[in-house]
PDB file of N, CA and C in Angstrom:
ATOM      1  N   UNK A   1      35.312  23.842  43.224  1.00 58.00           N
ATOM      2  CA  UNK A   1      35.443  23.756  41.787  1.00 58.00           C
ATOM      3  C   UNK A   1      36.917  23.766  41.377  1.00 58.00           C
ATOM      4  N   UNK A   2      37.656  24.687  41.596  1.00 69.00           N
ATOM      5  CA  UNK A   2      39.127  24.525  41.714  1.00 69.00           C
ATOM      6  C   UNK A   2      39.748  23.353  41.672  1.00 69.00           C
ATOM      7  N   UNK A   3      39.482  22.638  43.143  1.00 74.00           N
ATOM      8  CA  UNK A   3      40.360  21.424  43.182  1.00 74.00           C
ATOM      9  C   UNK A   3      39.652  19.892  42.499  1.00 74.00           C
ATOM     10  N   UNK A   4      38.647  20.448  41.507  1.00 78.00           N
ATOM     11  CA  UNK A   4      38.462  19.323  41.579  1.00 78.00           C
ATOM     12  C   UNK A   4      37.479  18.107  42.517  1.00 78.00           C
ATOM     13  N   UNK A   5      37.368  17.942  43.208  1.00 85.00           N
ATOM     14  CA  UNK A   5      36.482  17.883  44.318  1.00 85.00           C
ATOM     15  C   UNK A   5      35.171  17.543  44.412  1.00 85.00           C
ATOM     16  N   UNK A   6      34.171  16.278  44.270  1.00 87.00           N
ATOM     17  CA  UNK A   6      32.929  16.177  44.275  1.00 87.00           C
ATOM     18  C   UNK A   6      32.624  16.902  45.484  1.00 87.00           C
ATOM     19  N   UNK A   7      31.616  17.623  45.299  1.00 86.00           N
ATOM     20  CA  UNK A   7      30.419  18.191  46.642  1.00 86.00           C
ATOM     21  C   UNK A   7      30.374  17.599  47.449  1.00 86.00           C
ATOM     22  N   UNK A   8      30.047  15.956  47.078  1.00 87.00           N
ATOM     23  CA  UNK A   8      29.981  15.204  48.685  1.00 87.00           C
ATOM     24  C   UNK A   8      31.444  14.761  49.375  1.00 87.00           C
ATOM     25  N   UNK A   9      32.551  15.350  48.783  1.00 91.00           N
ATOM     26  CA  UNK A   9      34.105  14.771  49.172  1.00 91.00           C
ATOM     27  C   UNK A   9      33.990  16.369  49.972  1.00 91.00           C
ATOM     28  N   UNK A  10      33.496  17.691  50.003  1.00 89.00           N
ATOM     29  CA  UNK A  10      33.477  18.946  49.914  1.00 89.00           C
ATOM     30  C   UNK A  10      33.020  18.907  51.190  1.00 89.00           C
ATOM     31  N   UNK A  11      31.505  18.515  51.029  1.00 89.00           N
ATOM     32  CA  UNK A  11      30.868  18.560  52.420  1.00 89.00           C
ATOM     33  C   UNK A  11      31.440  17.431  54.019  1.00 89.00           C
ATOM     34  N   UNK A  12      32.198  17.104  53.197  1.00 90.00           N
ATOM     35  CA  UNK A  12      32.840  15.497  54.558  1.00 90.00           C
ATOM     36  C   UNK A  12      34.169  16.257  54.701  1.00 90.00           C
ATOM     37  N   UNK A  13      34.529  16.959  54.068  1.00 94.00           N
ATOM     38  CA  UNK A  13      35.792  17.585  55.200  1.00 94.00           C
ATOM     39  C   UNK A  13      36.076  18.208  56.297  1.00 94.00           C
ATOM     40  N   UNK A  14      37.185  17.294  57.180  1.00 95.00           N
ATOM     41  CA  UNK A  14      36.968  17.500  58.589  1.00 95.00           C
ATOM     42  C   UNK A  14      38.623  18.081  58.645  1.00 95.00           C
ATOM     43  N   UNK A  15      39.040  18.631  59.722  1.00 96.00           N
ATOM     44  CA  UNK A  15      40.246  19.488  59.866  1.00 96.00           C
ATOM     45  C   UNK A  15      41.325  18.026  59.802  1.00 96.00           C
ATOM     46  N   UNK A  16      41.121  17.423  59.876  1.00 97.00           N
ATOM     47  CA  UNK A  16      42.194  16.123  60.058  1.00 97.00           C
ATOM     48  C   UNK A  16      42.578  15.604  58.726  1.00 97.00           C
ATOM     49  N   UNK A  17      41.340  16.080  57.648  1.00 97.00           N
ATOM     50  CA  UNK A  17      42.022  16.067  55.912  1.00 97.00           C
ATOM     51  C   UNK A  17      42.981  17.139  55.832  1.00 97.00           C
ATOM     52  N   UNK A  18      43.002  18.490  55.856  1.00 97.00           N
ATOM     53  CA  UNK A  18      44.180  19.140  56.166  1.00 97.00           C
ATOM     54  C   UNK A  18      45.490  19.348  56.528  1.00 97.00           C
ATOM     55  N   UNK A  19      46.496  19.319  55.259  1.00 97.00           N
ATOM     56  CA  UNK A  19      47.658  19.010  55.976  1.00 97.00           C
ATOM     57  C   UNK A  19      48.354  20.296  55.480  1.00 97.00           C
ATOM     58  N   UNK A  20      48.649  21.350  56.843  1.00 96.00           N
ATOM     59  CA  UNK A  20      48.794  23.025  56.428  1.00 96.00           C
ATOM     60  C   UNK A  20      50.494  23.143  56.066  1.00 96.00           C
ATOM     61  N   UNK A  21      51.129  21.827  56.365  1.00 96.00           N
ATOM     62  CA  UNK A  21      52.466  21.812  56.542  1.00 96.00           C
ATOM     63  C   UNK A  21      53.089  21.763  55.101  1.00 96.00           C
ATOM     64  N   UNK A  22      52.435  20.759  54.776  1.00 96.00           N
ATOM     65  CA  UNK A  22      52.731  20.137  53.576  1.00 96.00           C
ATOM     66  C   UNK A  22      51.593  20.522  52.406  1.00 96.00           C
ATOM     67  N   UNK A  23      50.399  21.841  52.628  1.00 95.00           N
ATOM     68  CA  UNK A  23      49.672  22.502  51.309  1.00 95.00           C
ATOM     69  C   UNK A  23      48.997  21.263  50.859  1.00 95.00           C
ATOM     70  N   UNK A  24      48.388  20.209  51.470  1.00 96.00           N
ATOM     71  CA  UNK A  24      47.765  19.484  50.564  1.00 96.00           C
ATOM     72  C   UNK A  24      46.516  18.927  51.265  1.00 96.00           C
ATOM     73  N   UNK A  25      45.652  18.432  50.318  1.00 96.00           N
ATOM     74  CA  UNK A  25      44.377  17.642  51.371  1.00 96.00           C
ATOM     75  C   UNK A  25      43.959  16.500  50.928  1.00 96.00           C
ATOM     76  N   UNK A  26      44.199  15.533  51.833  1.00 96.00           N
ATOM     77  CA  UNK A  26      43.815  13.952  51.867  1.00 96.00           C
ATOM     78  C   UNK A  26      42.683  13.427  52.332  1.00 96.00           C
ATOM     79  N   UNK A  27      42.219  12.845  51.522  1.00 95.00           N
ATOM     80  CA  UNK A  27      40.350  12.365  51.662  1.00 95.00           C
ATOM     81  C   UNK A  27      40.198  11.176  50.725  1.00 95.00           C
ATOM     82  N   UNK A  28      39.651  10.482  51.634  1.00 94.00           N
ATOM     83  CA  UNK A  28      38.868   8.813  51.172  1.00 94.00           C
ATOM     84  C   UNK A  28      37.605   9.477  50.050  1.00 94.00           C
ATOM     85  N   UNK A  29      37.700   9.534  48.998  1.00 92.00           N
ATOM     86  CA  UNK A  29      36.697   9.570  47.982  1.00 92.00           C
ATOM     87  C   UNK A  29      35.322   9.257  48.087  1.00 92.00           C
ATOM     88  N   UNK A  30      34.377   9.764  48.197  1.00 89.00           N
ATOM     89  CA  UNK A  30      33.135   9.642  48.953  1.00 89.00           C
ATOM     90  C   UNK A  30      32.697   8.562  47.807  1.00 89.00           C
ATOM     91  N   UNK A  31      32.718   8.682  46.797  1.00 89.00           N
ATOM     92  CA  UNK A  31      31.993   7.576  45.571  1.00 89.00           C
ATOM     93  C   UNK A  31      32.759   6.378  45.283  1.00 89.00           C
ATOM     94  N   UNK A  32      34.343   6.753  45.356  1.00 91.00           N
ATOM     95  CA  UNK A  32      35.106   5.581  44.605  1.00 91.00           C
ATOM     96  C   UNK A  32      35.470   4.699  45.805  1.00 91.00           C
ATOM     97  N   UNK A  33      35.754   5.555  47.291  1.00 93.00           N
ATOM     98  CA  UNK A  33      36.503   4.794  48.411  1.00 93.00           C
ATOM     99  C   UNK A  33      37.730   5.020  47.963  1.00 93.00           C
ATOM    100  N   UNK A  34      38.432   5.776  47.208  1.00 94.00           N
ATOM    101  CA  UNK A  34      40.101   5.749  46.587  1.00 94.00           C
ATOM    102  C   UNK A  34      40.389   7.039  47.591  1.00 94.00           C
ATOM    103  N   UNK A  35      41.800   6.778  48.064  1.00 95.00           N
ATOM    104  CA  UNK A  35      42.123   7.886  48.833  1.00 95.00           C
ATOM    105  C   UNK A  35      42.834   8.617  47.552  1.00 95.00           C
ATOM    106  N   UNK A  36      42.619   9.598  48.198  1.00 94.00           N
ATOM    107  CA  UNK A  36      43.109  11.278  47.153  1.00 94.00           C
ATOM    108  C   UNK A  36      44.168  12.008  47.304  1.00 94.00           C
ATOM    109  N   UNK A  37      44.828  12.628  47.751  1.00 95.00           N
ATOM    110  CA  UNK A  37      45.612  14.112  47.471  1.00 95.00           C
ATOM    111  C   UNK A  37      46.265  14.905  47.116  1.00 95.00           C
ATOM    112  N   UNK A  38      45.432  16.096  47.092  1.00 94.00           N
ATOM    113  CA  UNK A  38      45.547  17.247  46.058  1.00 94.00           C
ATOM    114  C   UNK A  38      46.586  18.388  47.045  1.00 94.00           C
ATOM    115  N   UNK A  39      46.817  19.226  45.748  1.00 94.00           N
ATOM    116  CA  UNK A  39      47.552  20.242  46.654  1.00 94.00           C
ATOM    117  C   UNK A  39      46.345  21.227  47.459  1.00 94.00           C
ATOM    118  N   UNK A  40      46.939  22.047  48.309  1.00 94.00           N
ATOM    119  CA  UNK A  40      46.394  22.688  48.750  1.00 94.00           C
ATOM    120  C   UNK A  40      46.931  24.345  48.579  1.00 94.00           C
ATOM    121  N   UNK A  41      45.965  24.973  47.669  1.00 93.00           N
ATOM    122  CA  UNK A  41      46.514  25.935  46.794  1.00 93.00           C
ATOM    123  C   UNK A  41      46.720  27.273  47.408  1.00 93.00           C
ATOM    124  N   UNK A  42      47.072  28.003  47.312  1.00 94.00           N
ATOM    125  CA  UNK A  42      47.727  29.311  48.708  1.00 94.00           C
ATOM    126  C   UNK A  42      45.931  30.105  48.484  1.00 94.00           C
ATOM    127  N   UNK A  43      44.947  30.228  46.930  1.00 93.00           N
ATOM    128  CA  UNK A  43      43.660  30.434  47.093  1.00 93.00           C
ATOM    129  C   UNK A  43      42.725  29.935  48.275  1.00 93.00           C
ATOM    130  N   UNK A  44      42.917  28.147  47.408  1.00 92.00           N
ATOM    131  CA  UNK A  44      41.825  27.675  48.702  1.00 92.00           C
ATOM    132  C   UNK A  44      41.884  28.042  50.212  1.00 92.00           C
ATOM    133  N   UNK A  45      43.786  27.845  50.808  1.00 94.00           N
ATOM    134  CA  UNK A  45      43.780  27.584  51.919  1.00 94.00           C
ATOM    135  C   UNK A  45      43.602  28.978  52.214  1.00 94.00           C
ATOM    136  N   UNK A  46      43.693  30.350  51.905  1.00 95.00           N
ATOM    137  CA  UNK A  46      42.850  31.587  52.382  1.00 95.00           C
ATOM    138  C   UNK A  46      41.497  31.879  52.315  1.00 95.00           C
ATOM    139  N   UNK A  47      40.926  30.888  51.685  1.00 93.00           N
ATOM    140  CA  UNK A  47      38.956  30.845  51.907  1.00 93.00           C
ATOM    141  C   UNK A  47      38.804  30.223  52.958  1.00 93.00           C
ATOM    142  N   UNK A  48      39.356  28.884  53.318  1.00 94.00           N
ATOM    143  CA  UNK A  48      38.916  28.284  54.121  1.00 94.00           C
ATOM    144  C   UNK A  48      39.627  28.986  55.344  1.00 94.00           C
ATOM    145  N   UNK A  49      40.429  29.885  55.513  1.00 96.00           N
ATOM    146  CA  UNK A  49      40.424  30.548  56.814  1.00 96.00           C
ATOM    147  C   UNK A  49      39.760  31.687  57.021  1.00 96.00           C
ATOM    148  N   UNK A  50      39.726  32.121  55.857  1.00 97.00           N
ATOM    149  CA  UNK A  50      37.919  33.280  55.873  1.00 97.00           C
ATOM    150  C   UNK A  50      37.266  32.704  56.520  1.00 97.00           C
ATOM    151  N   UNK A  51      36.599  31.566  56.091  1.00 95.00           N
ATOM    152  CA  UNK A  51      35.886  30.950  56.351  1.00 95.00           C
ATOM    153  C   UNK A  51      35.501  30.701  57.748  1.00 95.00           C
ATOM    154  N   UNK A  52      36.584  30.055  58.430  1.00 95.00           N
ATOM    155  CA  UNK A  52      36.760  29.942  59.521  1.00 95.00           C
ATOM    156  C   UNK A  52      36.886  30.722  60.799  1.00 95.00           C
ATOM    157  N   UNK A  53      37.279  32.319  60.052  1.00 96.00           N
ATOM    158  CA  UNK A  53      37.255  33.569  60.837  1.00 96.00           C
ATOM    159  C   UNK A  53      35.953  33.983  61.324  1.00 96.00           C
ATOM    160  N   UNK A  54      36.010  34.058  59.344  1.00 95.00           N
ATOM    161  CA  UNK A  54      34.371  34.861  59.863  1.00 95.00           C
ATOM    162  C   UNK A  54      32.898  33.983  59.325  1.00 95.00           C
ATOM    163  N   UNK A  55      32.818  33.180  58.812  1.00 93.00           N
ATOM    164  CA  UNK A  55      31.401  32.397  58.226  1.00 93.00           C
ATOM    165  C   UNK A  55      31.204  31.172  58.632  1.00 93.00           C
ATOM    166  N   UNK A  56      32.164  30.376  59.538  1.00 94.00           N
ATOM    167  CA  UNK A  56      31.723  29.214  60.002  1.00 94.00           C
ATOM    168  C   UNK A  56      31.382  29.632  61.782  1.00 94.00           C
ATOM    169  N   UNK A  57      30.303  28.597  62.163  1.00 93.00           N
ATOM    170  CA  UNK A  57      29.712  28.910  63.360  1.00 93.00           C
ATOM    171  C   UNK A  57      30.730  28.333  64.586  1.00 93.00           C
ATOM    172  N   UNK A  58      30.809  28.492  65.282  1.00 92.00           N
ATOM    173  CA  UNK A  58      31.553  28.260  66.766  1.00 92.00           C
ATOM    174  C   UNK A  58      31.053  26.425  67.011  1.00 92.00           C
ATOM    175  N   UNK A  59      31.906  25.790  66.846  1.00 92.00           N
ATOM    176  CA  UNK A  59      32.050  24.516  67.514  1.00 92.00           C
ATOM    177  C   UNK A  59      33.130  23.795  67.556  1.00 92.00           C
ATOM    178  N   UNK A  60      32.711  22.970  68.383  1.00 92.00           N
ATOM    179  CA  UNK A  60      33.512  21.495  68.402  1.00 92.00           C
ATOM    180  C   UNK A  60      33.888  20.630  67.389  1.00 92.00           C
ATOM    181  N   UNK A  61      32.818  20.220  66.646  1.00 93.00           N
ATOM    182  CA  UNK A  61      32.768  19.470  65.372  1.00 93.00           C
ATOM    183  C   UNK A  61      33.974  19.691  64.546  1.00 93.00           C
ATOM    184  N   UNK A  62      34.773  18.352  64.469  1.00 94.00           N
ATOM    185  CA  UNK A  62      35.833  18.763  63.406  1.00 94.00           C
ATOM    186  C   UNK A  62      35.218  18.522  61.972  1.00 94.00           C
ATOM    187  N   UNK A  63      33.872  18.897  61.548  1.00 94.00           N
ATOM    188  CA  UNK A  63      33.672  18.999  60.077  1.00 94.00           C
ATOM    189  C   UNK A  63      34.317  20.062  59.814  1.00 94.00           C
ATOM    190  N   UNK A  64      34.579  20.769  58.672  1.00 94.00           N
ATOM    191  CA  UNK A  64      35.090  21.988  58.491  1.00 94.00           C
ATOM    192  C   UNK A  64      33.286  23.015  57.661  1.00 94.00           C
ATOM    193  N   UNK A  65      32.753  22.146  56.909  1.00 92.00           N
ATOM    194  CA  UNK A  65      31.527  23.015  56.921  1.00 92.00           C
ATOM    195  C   UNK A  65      30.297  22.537  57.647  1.00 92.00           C
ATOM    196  N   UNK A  66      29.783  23.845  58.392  1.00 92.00           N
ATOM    197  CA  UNK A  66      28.590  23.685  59.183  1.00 92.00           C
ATOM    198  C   UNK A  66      27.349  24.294  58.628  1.00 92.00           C
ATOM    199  N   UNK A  67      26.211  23.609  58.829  1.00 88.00           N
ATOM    200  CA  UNK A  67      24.787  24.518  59.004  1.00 88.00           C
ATOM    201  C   UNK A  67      25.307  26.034  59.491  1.00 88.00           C
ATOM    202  N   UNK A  68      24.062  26.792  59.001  1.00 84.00           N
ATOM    203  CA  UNK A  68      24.623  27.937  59.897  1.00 84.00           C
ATOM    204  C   UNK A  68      23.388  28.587  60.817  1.00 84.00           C
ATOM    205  N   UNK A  69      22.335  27.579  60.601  1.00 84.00           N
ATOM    206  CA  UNK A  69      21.322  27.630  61.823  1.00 84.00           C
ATOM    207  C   UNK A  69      21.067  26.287  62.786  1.00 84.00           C
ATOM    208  N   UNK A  70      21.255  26.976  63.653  1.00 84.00           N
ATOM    209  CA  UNK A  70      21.107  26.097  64.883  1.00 84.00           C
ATOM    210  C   UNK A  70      20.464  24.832  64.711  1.00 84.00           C
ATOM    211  N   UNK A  71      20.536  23.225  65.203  1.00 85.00           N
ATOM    212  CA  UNK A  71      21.831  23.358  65.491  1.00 85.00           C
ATOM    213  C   UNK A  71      22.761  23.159  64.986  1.00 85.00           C
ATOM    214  N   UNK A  72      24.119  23.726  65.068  1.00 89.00           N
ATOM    215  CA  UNK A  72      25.044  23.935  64.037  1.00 89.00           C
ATOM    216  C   UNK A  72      25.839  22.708  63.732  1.00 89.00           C
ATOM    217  N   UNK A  73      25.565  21.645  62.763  1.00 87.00           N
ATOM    218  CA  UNK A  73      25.512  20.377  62.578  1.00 87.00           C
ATOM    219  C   UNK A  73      26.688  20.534  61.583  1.00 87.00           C
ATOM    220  N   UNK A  74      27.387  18.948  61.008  1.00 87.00           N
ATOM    221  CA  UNK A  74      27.797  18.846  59.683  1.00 87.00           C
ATOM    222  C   UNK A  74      27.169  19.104  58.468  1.00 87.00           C
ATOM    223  N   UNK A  75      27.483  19.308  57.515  1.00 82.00           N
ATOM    224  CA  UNK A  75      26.601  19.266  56.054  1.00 82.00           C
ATOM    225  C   UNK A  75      26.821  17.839  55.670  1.00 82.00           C
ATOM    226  N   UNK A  76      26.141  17.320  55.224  1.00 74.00           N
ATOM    227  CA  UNK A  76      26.025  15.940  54.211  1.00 74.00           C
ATOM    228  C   UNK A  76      26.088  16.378  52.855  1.00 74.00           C
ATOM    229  N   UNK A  77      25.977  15.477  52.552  1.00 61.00           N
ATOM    230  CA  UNK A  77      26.356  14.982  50.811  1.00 61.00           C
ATOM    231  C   UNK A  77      25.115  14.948  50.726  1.00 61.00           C
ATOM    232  N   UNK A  78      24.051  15.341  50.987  1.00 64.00           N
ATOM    233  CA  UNK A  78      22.423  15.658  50.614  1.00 64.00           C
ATOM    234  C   UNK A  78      21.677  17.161  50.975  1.00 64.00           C
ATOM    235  N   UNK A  79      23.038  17.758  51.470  1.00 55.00           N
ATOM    236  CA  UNK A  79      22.797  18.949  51.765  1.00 55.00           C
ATOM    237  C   UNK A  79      22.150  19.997  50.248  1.00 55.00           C
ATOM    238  N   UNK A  80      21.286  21.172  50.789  1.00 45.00           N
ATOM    239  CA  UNK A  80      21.003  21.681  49.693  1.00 45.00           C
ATOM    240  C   UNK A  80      21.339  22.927  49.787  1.00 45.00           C
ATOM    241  N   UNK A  81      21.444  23.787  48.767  1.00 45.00           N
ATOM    242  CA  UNK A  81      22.193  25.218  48.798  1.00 45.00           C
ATOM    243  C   UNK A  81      22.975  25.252  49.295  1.00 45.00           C
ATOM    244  N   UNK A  82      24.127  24.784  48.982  1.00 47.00           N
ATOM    245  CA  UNK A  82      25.712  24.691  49.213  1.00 47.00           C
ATOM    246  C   UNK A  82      26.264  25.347  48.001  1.00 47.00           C
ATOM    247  N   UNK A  83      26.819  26.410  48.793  1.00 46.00           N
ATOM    248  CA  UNK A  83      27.620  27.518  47.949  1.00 46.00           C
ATOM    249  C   UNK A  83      28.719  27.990  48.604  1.00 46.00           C
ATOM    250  N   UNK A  84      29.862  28.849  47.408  1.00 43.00           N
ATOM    251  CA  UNK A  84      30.670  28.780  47.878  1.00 43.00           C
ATOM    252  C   UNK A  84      30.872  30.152  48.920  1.00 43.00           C
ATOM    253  N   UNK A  85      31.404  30.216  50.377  1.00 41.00           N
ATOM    254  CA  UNK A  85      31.025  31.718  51.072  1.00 41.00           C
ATOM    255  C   UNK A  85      32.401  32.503  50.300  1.00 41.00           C
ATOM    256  N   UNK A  86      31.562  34.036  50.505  1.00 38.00           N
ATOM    257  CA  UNK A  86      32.487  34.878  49.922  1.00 38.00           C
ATOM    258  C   UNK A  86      32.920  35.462  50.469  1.00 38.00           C
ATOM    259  N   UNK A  87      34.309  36.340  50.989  1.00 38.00           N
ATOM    260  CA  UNK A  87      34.417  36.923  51.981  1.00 38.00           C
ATOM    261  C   UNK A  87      34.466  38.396  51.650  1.00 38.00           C
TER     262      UNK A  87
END
């Protein structure tokens, strides 16, 4: 909600949109196809390493959000009960 961000641009982020150097995140627009980027705000980027500490599941997958029951897949842009984790 912060950045702005459709749900389905939300659920398609993979660690390679992330740029930790430069605080910002770059993503092909899931609806328009327009590439994007936003800053990356000193908030967000401490959720998403919550996140990553403690509420995302152990894998390979460079999505950044996963299912969190087995098996531990990407989320889609049809995903349901997508909320934000709290730490």
């Amino acid at each position: 909600a912060r950045t702005g961000l459709r749900i389905s641009d939300v659920v398609l982020l993979r660690f390679e949109n992330i740029d930790w150097r430069k605080n910002c995140i770059r993503i092909t627009q899931y609806k328009t196809g327009k590439p994007l980027s936003i800053p990356l705000s000193a908030e967000i980027g401490e959720a998403i390493i919550a996140y990553l500490k403690y509420g995302r599941p152990s894998s390979e997958e460079s999505a950044i959000f996963l299912s969190h029951n087995a098996p531990f897949q990407p989320l889609n842009r049809k995903s349901g009960n997508i909320c934000a984790w709290q730490g």
